[in-house]
Tab-separated table of C-alpha atoms and ligand atoms in Angstrom:
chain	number	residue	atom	x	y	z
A	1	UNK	CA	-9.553	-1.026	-30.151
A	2	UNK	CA	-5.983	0.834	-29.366
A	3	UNK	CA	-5.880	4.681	-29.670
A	4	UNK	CA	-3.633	5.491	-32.618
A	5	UNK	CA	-0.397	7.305	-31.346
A	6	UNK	CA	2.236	9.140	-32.808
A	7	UNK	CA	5.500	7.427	-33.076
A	8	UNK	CA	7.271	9.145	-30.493
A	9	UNK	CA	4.173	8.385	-28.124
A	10	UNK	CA	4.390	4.845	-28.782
A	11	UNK	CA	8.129	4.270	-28.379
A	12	UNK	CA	8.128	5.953	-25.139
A	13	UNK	CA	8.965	4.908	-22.105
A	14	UNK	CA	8.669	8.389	-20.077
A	15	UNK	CA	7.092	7.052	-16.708
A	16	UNK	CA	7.955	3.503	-16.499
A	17	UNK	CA	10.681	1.822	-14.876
A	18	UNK	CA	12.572	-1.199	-16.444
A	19	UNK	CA	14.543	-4.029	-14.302
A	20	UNK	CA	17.298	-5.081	-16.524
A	21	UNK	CA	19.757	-8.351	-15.198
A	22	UNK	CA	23.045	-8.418	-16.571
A	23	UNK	CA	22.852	-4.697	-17.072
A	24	UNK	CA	26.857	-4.659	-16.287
A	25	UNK	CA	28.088	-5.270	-19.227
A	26	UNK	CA	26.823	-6.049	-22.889
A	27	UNK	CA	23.661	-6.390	-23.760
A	28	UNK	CA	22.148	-5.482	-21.052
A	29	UNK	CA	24.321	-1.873	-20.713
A	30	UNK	CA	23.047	-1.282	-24.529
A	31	UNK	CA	19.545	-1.648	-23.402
A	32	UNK	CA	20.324	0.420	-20.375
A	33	UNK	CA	21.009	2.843	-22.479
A	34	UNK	CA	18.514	2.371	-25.103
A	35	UNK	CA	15.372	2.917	-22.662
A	36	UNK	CA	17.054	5.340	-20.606
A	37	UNK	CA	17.320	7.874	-23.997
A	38	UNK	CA	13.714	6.354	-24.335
A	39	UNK	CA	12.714	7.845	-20.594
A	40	UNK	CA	12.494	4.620	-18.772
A	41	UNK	CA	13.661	4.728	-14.898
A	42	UNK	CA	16.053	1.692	-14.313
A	43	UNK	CA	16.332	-0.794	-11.910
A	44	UNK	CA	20.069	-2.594	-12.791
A	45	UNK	CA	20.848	-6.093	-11.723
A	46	UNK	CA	24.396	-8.005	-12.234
A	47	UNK	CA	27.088	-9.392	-10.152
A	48	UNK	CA	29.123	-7.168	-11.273
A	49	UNK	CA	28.698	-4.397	-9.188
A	50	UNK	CA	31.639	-2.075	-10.853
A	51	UNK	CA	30.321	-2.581	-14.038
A	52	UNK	CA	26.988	-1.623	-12.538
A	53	UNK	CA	27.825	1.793	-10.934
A	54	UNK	CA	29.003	2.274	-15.391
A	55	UNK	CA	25.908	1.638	-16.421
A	56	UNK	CA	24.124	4.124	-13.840
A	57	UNK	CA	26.253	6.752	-14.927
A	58	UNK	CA	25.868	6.572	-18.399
A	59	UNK	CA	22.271	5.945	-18.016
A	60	UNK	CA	21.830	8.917	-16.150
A	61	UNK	CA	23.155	11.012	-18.317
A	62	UNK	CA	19.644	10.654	-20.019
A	63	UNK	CA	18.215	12.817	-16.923
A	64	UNK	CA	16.298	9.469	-15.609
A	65	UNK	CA	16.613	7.577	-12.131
A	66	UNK	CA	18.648	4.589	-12.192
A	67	UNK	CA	19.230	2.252	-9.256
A	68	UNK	CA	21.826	-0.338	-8.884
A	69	UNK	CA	21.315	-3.772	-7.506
A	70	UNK	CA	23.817	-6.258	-6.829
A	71	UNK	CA	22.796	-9.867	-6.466
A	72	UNK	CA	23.486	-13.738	-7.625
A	73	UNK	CA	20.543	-14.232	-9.665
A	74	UNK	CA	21.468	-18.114	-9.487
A	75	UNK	CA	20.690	-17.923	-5.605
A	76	UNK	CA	16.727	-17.635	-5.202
A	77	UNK	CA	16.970	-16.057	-1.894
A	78	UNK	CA	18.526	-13.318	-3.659
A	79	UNK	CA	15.977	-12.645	-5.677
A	80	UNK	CA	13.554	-12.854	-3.006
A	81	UNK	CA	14.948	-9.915	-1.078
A	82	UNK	CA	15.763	-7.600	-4.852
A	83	UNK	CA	12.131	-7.864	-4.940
A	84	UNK	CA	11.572	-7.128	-1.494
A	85	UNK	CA	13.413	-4.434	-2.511
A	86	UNK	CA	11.434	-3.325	-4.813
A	87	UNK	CA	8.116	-3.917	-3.230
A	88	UNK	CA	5.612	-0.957	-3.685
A	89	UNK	CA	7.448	0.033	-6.810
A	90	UNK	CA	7.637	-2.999	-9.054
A	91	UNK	CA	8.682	-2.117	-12.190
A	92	UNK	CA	7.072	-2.195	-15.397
A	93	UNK	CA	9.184	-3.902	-17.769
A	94	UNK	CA	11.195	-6.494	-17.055
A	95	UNK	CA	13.852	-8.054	-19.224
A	96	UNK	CA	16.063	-11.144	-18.192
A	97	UNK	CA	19.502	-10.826	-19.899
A	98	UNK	CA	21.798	-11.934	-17.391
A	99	UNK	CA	23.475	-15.490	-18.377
A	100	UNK	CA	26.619	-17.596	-18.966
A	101	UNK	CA	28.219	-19.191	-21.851
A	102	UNK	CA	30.115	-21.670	-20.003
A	103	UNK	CA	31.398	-24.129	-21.916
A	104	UNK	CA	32.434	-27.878	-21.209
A	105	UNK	CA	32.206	-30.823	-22.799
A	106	UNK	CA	28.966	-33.013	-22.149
A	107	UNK	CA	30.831	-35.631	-21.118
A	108	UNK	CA	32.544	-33.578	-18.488
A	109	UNK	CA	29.860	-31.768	-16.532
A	110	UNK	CA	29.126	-32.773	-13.406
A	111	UNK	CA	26.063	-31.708	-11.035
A	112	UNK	CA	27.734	-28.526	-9.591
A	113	UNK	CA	28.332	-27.093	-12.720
A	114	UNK	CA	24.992	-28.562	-14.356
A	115	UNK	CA	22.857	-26.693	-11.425
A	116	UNK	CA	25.044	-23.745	-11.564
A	117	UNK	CA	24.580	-22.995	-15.153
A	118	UNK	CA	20.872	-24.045	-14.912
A	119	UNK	CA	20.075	-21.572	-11.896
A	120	UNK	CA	21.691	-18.821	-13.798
A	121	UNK	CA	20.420	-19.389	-17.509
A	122	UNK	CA	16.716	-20.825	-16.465
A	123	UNK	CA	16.063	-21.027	-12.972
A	124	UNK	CA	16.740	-17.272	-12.218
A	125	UNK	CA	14.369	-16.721	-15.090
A	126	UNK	CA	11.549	-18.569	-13.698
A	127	UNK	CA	11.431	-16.723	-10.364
A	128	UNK	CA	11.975	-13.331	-11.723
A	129	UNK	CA	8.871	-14.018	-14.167
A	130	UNK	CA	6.957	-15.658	-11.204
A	131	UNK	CA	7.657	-12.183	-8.500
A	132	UNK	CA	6.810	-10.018	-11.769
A	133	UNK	CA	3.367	-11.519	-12.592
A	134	UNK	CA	2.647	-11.914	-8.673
A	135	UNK	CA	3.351	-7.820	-8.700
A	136	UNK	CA	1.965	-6.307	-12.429
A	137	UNK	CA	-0.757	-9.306	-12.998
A	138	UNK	CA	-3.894	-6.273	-12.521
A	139	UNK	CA	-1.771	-3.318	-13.962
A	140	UNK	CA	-0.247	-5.442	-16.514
A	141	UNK	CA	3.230	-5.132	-17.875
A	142	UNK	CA	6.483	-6.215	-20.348
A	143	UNK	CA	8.519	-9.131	-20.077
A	144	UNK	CA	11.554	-9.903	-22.675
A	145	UNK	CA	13.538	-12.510	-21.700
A	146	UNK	CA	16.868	-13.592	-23.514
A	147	UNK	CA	17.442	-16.982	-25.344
A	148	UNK	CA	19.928	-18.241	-28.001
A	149	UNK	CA	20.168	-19.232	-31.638
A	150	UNK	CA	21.923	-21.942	-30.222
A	151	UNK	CA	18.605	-23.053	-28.643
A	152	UNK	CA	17.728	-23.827	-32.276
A	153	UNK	CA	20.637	-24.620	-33.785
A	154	UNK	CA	23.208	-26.141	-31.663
A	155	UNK	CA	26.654	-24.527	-33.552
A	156	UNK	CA	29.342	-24.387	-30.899
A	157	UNK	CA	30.649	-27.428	-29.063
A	158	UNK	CA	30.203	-27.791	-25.863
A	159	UNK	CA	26.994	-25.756	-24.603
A	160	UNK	CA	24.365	-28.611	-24.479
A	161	UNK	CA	23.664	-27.334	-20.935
A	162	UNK	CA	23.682	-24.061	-22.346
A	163	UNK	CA	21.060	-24.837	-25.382
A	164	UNK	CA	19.048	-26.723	-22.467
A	165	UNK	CA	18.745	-24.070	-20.774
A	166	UNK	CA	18.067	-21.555	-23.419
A	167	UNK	CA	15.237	-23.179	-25.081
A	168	UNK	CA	13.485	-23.640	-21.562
A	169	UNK	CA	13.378	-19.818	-21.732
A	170	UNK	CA	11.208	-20.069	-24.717
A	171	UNK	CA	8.991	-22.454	-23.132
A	172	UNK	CA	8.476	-20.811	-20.063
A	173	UNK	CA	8.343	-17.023	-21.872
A	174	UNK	CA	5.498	-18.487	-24.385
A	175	UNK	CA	3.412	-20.394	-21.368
A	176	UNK	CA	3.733	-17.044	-19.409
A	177	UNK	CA	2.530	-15.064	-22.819
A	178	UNK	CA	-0.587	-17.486	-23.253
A	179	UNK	CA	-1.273	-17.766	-19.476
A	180	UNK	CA	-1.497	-13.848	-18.823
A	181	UNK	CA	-1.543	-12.410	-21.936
A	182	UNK	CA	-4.638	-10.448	-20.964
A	183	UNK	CA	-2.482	-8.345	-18.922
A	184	UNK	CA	1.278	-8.981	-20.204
A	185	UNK	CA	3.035	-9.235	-23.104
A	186	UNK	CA	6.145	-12.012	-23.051
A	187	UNK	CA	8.668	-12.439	-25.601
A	188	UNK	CA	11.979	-14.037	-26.162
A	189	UNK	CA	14.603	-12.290	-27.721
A	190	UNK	CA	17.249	-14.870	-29.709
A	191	UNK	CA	20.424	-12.890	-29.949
A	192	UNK	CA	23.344	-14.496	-32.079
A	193	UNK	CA	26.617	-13.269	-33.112
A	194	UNK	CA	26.797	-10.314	-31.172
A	195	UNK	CA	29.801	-8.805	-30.450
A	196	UNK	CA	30.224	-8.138	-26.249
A	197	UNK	CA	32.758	-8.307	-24.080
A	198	UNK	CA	32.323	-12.161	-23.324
A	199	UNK	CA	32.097	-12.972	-27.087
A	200	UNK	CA	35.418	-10.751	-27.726
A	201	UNK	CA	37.126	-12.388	-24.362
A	202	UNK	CA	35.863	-16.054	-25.875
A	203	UNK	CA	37.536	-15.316	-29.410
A	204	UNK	CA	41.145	-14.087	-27.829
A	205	UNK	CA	40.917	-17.142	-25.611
A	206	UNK	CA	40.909	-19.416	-28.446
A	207	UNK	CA	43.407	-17.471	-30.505
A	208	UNK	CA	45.854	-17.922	-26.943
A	209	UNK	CA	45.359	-20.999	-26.890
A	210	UNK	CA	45.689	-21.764	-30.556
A	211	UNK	CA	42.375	-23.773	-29.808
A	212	UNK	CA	41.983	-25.103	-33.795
A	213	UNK	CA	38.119	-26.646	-32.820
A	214	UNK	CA	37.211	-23.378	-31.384
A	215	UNK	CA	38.814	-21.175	-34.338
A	216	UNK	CA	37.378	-23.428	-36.969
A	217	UNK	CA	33.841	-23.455	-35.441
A	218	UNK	CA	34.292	-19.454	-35.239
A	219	UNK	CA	35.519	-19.666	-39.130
A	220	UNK	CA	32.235	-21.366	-40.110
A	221	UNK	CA	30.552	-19.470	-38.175
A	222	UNK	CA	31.387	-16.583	-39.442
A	223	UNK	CA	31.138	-18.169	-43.205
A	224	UNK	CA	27.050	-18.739	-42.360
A	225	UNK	CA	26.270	-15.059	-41.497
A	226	UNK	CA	24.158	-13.729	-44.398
A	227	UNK	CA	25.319	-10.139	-43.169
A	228	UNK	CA	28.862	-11.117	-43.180
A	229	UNK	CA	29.561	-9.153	-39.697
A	230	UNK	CA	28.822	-9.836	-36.163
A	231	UNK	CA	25.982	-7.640	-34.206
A	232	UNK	CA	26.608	-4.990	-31.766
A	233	UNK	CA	25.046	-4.986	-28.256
A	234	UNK	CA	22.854	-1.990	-29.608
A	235	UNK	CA	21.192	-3.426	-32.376
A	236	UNK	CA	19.523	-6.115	-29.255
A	237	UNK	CA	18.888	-3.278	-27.362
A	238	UNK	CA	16.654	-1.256	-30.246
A	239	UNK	CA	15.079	-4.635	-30.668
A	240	UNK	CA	13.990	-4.942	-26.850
A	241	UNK	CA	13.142	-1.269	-26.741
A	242	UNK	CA	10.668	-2.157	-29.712
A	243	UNK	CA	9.025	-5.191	-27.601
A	244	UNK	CA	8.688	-3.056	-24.412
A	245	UNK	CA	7.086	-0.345	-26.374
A	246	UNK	CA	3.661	0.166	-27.186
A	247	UNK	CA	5.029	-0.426	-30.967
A	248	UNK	CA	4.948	-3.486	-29.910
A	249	UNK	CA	0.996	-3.309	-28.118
A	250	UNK	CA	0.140	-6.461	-30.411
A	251	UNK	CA	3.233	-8.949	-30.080
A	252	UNK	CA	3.222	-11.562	-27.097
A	253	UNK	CA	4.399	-14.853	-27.349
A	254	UNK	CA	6.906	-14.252	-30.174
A	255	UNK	CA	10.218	-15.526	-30.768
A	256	UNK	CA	12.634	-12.750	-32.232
A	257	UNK	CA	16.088	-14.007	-33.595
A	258	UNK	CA	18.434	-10.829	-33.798
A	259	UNK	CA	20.993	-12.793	-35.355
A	260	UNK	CA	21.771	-10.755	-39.009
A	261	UNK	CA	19.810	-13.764	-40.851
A	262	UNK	CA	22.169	-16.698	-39.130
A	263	UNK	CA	18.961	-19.102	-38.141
A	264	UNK	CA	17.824	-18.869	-42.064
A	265	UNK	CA	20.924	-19.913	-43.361
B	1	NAD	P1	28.007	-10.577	-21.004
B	1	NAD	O1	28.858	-11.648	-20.430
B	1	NAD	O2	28.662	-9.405	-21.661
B	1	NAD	O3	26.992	-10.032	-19.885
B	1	NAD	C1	26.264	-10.902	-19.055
B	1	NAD	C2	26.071	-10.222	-17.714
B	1	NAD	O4	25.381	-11.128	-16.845
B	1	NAD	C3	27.402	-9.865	-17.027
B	1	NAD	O5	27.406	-8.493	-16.656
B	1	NAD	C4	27.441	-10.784	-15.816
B	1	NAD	O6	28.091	-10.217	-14.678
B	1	NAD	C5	25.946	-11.020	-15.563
B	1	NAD	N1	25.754	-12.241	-14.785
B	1	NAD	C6	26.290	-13.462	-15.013
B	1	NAD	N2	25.939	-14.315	-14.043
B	1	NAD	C7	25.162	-13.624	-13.176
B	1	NAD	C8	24.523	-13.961	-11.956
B	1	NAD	N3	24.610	-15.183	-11.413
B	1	NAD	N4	23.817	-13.005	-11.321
B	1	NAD	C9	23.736	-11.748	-11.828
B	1	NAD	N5	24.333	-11.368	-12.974
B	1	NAD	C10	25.046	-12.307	-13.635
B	1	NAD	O7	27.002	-11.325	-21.993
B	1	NAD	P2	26.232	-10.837	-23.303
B	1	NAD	O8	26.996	-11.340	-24.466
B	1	NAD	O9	25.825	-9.407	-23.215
B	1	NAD	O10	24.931	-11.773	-23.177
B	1	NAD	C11	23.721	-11.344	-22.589
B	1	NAD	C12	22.681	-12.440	-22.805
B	1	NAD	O11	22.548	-12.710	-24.205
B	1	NAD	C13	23.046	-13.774	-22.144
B	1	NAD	O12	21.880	-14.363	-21.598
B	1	NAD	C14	23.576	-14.608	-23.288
B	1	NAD	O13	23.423	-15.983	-23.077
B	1	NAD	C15	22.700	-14.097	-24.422
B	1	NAD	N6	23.293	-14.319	-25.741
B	1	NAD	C16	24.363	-13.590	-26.167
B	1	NAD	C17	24.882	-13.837	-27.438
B	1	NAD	C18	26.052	-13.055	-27.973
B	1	NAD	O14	26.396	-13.272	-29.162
B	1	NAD	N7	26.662	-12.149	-27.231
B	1	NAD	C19	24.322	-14.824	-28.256
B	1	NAD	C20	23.245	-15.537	-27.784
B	1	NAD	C21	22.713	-15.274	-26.528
């Protein structure tokens, strides 16, 4: 049996840290934000250490401790030494954001680019899972790791390396749910249609470029949304903040499309 909490108890993170990759820009800034107002500490990952040194700010606004981490999370040594790092003080939460919507033709890719998007989308997901469960596997813990709707349904040309990639997250988040679900909770987060920097940068490229596949496959896109508007970055963010909770003390192993309805259509 779980005690019964108050709401505010539950969605609480006062105490617990969260590692958040990509936490530059997007998504992963929102749910900076999100579980900083919730009390989290933070532990911030990205290339992009500018954008980093943002999020901290902002974050910290919320009166909690955030540190900044620079690293290539498609270089495995790299993650080796963050969680070197972090040894002593793994976190509690961890949610795997970071990734790349590269996109090239299938006929066109060749190794470099194959591996490279692979180590960034999958690979880097494997080995943060594997140093997280090494650390939390007695005290127990939160992963969310981020997929696609593409995983599912394959809408944009050009990303099969992409959807490859993404739907290995949900394979390897629901193995790691049934494996140690006695201690933590896994769950994949399918975000679609949400409006960040890299979708807004992807949309003016086409527009440049008067790319006609690209605008069509946005105009159809954008005909299939039951909501009839793209996401924000936030309304991920309240999602995640939801699975990391103790709101969430029951779900492990689930898929979560935050896509305004798109998969049903
Ligand atoms: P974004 O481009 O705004 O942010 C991604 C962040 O990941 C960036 O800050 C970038 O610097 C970082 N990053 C990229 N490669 C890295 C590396 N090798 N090492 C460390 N950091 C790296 O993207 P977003 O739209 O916020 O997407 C976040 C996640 O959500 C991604 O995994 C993406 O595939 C997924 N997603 C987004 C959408 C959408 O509509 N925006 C839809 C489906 C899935």
């Amino acid at each position: 049996m779980t005690e019964t909490k108050p709401i505010p108890e539950l969605i609480s993170l006062k105490g617990r840290t969260a590692l958040i990759t990509g936490a530059a820009s997007g998504i992963g800034r929102a749910a900076a934000l999100r579980f900083a107002e919730a009390g989290a500490d933070l532990e911030l990952v990205d290339l992009d250490e500018f954008g980093l040194k943002e999020t901290k700010a902002l974050a910290e606004e919320f009166g909690v401790e955030a540190n900044i981490h620079r690293a290539d999370l498609s270089r495995k040594v790299e993650i080796d030494v963050l969680w070197e790092a972090l040894r002593g003080q793994e976190p509690d939460i961890l949610i795997n954001n970071a990734g790349v919507y590269w996109f090239n033709e299938f006929t066109e890719v060749d190794e470099g680019f194959y591996e490279k998007v692979m180590a960034i989308n999958l690979h880097s997901i494997f080995w943060m899972c594997q140093h997280f469960v090494q650390a939390r596997k007695d005290q127990g813990g939160v992963i969310i790791n981020v997929s696609s709707i593409e995983a599912f349904l394959p809408f944009a040309r050009g990303l099969v390396h992409y959807d490859a990639a993404k739907l290995g997250v949900v394979a390897l988040t629901r193995a790691i749910a049934r494996e140690y679900g006695r201690k933590i909770r896994a769950n994949v987060v399918v975000p679609g249609g949400i409006e960040t920097e890299g979708v807004k940068k992807l949309k003016k490229e086409a527009i440049m470029k008067f790319d006609m596949e690209k605008m069509g496959i946005s105009f159809h896109f954008n005909a299939r949304l039951p909501m009839g508007r793209f996401g924000e970055p936030d309304e991920v963010a309240r999602v995640m903040l939801f699975l990391a909770s103790d709101l969430a003390s029951y779900v492990n192993g689930a898929i979560i499309p935050v896509d305004g309805g798109f998969l049903s259509t």
